[in-house]
PDB file of C-alpha atoms in Angstrom:
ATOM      1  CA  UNK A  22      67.078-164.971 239.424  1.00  0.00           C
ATOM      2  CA  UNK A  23      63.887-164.259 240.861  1.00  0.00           C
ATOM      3  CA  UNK A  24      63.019-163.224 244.436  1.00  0.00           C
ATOM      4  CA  UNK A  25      61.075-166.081 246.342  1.00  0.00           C
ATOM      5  CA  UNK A  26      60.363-164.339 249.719  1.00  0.00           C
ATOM      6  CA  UNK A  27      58.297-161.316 249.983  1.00  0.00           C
ATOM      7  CA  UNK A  28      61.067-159.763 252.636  1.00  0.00           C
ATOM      8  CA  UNK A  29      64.064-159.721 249.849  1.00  0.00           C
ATOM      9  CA  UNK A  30      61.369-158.131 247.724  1.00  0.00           C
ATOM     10  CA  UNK A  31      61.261-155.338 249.742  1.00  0.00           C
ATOM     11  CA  UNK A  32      64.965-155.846 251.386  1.00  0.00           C
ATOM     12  CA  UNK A  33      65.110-154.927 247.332  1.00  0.00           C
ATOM     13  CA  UNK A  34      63.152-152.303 246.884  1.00  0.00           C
ATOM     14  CA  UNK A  35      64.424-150.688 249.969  1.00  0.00           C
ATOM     15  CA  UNK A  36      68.021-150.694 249.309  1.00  0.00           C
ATOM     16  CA  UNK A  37      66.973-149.765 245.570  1.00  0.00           C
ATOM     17  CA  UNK A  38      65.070-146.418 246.998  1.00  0.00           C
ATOM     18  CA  UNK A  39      68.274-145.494 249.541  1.00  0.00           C
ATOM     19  CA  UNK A  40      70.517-145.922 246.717  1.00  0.00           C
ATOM     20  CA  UNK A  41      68.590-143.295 244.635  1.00  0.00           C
ATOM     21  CA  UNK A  42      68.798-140.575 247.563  1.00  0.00           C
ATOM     22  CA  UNK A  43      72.281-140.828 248.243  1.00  0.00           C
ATOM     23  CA  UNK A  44      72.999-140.180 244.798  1.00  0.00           C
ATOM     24  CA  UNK A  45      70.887-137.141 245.244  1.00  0.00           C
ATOM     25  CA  UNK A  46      73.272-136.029 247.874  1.00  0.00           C
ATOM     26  CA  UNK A  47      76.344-135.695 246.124  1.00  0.00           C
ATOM     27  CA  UNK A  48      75.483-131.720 244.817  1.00  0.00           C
ATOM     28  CA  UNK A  49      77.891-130.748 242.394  1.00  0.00           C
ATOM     29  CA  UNK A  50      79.799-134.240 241.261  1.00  0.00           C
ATOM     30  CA  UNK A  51      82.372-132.394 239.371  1.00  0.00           C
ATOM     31  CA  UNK A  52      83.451-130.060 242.027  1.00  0.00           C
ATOM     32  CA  UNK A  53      86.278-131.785 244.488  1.00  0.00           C
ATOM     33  CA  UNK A  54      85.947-131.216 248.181  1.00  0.00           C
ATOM     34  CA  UNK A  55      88.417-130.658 250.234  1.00  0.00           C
ATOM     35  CA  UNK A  56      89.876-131.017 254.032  1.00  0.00           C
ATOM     36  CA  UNK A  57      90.990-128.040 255.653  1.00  0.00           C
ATOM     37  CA  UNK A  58      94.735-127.541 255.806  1.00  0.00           C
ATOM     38  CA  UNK A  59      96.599-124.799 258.421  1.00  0.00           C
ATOM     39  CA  UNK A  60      99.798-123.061 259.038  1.00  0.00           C
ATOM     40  CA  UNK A  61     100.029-120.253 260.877  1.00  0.00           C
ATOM     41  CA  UNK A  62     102.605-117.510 262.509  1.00  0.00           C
ATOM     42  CA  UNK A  63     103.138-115.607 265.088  1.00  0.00           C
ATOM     43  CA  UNK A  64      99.904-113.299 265.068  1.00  0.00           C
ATOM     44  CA  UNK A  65      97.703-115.501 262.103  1.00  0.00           C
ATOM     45  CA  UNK A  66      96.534-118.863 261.286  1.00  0.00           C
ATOM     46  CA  UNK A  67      95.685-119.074 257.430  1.00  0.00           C
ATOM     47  CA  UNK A  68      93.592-122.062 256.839  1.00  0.00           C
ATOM     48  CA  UNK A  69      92.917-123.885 253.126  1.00  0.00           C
ATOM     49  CA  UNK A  70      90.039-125.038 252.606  1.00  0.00           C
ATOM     50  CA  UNK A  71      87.662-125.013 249.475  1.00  0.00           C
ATOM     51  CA  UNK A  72      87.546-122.216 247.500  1.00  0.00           C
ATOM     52  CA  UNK A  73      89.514-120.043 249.954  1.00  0.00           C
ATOM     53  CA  UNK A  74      92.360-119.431 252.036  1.00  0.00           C
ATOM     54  CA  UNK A  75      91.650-117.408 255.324  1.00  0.00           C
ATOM     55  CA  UNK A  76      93.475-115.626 257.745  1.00  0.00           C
ATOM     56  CA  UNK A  77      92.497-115.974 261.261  1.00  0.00           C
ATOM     57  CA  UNK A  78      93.631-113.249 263.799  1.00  0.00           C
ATOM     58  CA  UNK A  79      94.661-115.670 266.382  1.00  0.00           C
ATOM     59  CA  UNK A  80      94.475-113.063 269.442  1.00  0.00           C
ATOM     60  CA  UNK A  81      90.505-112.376 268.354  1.00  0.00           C
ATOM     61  CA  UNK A  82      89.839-115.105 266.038  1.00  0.00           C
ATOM     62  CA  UNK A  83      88.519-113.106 263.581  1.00  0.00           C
ATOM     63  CA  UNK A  84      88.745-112.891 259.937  1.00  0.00           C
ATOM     64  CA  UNK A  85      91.521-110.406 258.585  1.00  0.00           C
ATOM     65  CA  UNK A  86      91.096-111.338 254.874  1.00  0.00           C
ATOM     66  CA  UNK A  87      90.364-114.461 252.489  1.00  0.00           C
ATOM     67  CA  UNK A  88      91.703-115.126 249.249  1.00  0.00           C
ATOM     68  CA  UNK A  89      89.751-114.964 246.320  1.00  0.00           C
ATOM     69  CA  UNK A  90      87.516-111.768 248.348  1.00  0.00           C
ATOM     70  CA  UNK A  91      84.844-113.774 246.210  1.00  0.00           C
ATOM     71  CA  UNK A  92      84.488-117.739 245.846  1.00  0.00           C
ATOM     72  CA  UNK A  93      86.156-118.538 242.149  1.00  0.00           C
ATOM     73  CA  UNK A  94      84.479-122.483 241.340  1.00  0.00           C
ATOM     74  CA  UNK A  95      87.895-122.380 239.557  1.00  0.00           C
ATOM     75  CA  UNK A  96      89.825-122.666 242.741  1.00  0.00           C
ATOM     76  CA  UNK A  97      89.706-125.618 245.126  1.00  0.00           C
ATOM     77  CA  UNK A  98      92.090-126.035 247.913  1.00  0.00           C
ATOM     78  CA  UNK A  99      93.444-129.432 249.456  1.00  0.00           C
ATOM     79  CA  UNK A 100      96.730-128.560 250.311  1.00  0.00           C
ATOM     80  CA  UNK A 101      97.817-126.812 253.468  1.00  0.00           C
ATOM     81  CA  UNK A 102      99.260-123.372 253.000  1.00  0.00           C
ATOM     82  CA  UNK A 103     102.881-122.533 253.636  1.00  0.00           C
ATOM     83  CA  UNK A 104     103.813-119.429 255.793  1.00  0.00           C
ATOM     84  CA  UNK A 105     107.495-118.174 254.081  1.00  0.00           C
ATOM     85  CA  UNK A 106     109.675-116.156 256.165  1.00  0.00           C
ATOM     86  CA  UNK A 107     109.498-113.110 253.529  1.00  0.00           C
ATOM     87  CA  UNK A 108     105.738-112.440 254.650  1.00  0.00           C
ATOM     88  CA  UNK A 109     104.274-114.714 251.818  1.00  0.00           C
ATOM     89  CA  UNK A 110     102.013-117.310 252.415  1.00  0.00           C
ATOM     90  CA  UNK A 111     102.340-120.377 249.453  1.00  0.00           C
ATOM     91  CA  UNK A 112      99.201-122.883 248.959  1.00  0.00           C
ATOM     92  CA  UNK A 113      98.732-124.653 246.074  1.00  0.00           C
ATOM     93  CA  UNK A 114      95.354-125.784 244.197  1.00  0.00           C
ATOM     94  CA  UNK A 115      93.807-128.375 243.055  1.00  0.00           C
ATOM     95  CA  UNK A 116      93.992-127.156 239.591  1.00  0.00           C
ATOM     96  CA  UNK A 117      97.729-127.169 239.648  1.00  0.00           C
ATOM     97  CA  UNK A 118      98.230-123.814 240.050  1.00  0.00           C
ATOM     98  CA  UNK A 119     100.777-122.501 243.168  1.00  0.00           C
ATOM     99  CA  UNK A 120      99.193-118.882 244.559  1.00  0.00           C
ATOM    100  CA  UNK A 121     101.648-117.140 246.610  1.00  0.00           C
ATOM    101  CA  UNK A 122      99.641-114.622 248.747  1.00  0.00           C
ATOM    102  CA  UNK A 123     100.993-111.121 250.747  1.00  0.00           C
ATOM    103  CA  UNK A 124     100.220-112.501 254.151  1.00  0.00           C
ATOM    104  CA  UNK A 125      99.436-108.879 255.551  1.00  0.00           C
ATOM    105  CA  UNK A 126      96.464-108.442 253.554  1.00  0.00           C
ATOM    106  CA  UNK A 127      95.715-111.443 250.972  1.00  0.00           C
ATOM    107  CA  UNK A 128      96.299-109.994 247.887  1.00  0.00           C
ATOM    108  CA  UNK A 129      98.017-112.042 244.912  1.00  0.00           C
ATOM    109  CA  UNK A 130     101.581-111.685 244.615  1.00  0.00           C
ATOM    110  CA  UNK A 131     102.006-114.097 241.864  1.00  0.00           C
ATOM    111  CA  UNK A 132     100.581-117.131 240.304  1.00  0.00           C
ATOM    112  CA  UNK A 133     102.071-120.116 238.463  1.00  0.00           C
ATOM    113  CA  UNK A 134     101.379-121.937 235.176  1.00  0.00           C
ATOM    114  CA  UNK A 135      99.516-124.754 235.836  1.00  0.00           C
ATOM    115  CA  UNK A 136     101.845-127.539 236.506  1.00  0.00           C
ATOM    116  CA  UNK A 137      99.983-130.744 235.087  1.00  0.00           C
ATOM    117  CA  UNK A 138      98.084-132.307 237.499  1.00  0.00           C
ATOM    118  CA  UNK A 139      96.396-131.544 240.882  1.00  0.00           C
ATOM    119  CA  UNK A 140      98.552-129.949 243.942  1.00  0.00           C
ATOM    120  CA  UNK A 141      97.098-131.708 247.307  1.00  0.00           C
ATOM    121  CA  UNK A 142     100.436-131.415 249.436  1.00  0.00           C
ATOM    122  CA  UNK A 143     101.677-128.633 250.565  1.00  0.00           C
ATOM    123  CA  UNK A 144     104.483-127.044 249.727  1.00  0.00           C
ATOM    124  CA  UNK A 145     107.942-126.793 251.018  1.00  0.00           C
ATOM    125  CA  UNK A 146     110.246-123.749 251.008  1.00  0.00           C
ATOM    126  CA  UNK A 147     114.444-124.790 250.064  1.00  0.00           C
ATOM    127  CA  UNK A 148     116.646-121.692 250.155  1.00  0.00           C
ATOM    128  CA  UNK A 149     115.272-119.696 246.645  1.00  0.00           C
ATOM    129  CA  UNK A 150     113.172-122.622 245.435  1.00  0.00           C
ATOM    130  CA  UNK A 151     109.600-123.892 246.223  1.00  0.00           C
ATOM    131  CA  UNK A 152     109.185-127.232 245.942  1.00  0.00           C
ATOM    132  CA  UNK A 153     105.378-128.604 244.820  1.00  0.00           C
ATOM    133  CA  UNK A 154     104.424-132.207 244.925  1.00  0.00           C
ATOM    134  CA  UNK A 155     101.874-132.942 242.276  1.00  0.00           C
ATOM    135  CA  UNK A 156      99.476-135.858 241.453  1.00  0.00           C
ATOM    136  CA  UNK A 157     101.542-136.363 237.742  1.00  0.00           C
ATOM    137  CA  UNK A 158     103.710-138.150 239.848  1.00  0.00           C
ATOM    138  CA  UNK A 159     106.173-135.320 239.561  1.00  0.00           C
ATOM    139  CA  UNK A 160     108.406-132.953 241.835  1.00  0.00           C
ATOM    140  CA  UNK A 161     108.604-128.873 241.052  1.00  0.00           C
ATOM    141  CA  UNK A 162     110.879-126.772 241.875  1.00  0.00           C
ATOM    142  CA  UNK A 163     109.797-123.172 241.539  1.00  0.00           C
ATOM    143  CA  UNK A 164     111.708-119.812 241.904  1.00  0.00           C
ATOM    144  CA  UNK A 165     110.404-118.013 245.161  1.00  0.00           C
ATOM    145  CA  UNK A 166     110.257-114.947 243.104  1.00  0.00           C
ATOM    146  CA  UNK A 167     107.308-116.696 240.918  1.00  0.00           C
ATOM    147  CA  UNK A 168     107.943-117.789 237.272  1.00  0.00           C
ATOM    148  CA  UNK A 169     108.305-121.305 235.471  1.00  0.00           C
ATOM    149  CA  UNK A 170     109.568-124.459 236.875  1.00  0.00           C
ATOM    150  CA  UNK A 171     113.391-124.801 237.183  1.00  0.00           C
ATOM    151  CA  UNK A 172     113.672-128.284 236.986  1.00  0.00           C
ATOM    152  CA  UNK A 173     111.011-131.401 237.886  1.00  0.00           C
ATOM    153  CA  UNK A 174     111.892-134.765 239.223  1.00  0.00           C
ATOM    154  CA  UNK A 175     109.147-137.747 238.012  1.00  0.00           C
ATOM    155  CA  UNK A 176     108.218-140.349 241.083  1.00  0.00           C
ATOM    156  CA  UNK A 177     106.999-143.023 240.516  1.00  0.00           C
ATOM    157  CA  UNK A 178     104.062-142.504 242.225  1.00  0.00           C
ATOM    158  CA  UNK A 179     101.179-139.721 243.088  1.00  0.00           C
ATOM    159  CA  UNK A 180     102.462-136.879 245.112  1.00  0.00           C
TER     160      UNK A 180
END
């Protein structure tokens, strides 16, 4: 169908030229973004977000330590942390991997297997187990002490 009016033309060639520089604003297509999630306890707030988890002194606001100490393009972060009440804070990524982090100074207390699919709810603490919701449309239930899944529950949905 051809254009009859000289406006469309350039109604057109307008939306034609906007179209190509929004694509050219994307950056990095295959790397997710993510929303900020927080927890916090009495003396921190440890937010996920990105590539990082932070910990906020919340009487100074300033940073006490991040985990990874360097950005990993591995790691992405959508779901909030969880503070446990055995100093351990629990995020998981995006990559299906649950990091359970000392919350005194960040470092790595353990890692998990990647569970199948992408972790972007948090997760919840149930006596020795940690429950993970993933986007396989399955439940995990981890040990608290790290290590493979106990048992899984399929949805029949995303989680």
């Amino acid at each position: 169908m051809a254009l009859r009016s000289p406006r469309l033309h350039w109604v057109a060639l307008v939306l034609l030229a906007a179209s190509f520089l929004l694509a050219g604003c994307s950056g990095d297509a295959m790397m997710p973004s993510s929303w900020p999630g927080v927890a916090a306890d009495a003396e921190t707030a440890y937010v996920a977000h990105n590539q990082a988890v932070y910990a906020i002194d919340l009487a100074t606001g300033a940073e006490r330590w991040r985990f990874p100490a360097t950005a990993d393009r591995a790691i992405s972060l959508f779901a909030p942390p969880t503070v446990t009440d055995d100093g351990q804070v629990l995020v998981g990524g995006f990559n299906g991997v649950v990091y359970a982090l000392k919350a005194s100074d960040g470092s790595l207390a353990w890692q998990s297997e990647p569970l199948g699919d992408r972790i972007i709810g948090g997760v919840a603490v149930a006596g020795d187990l940690i429950l993970v919701p993933c986007a396989n449309h399955t439940l995990y239930a981890l040990p608290r002490s790290g290590g493979a899944s106990v048992w899984s529950f399929e949805t029949q949905a995303p989680l």
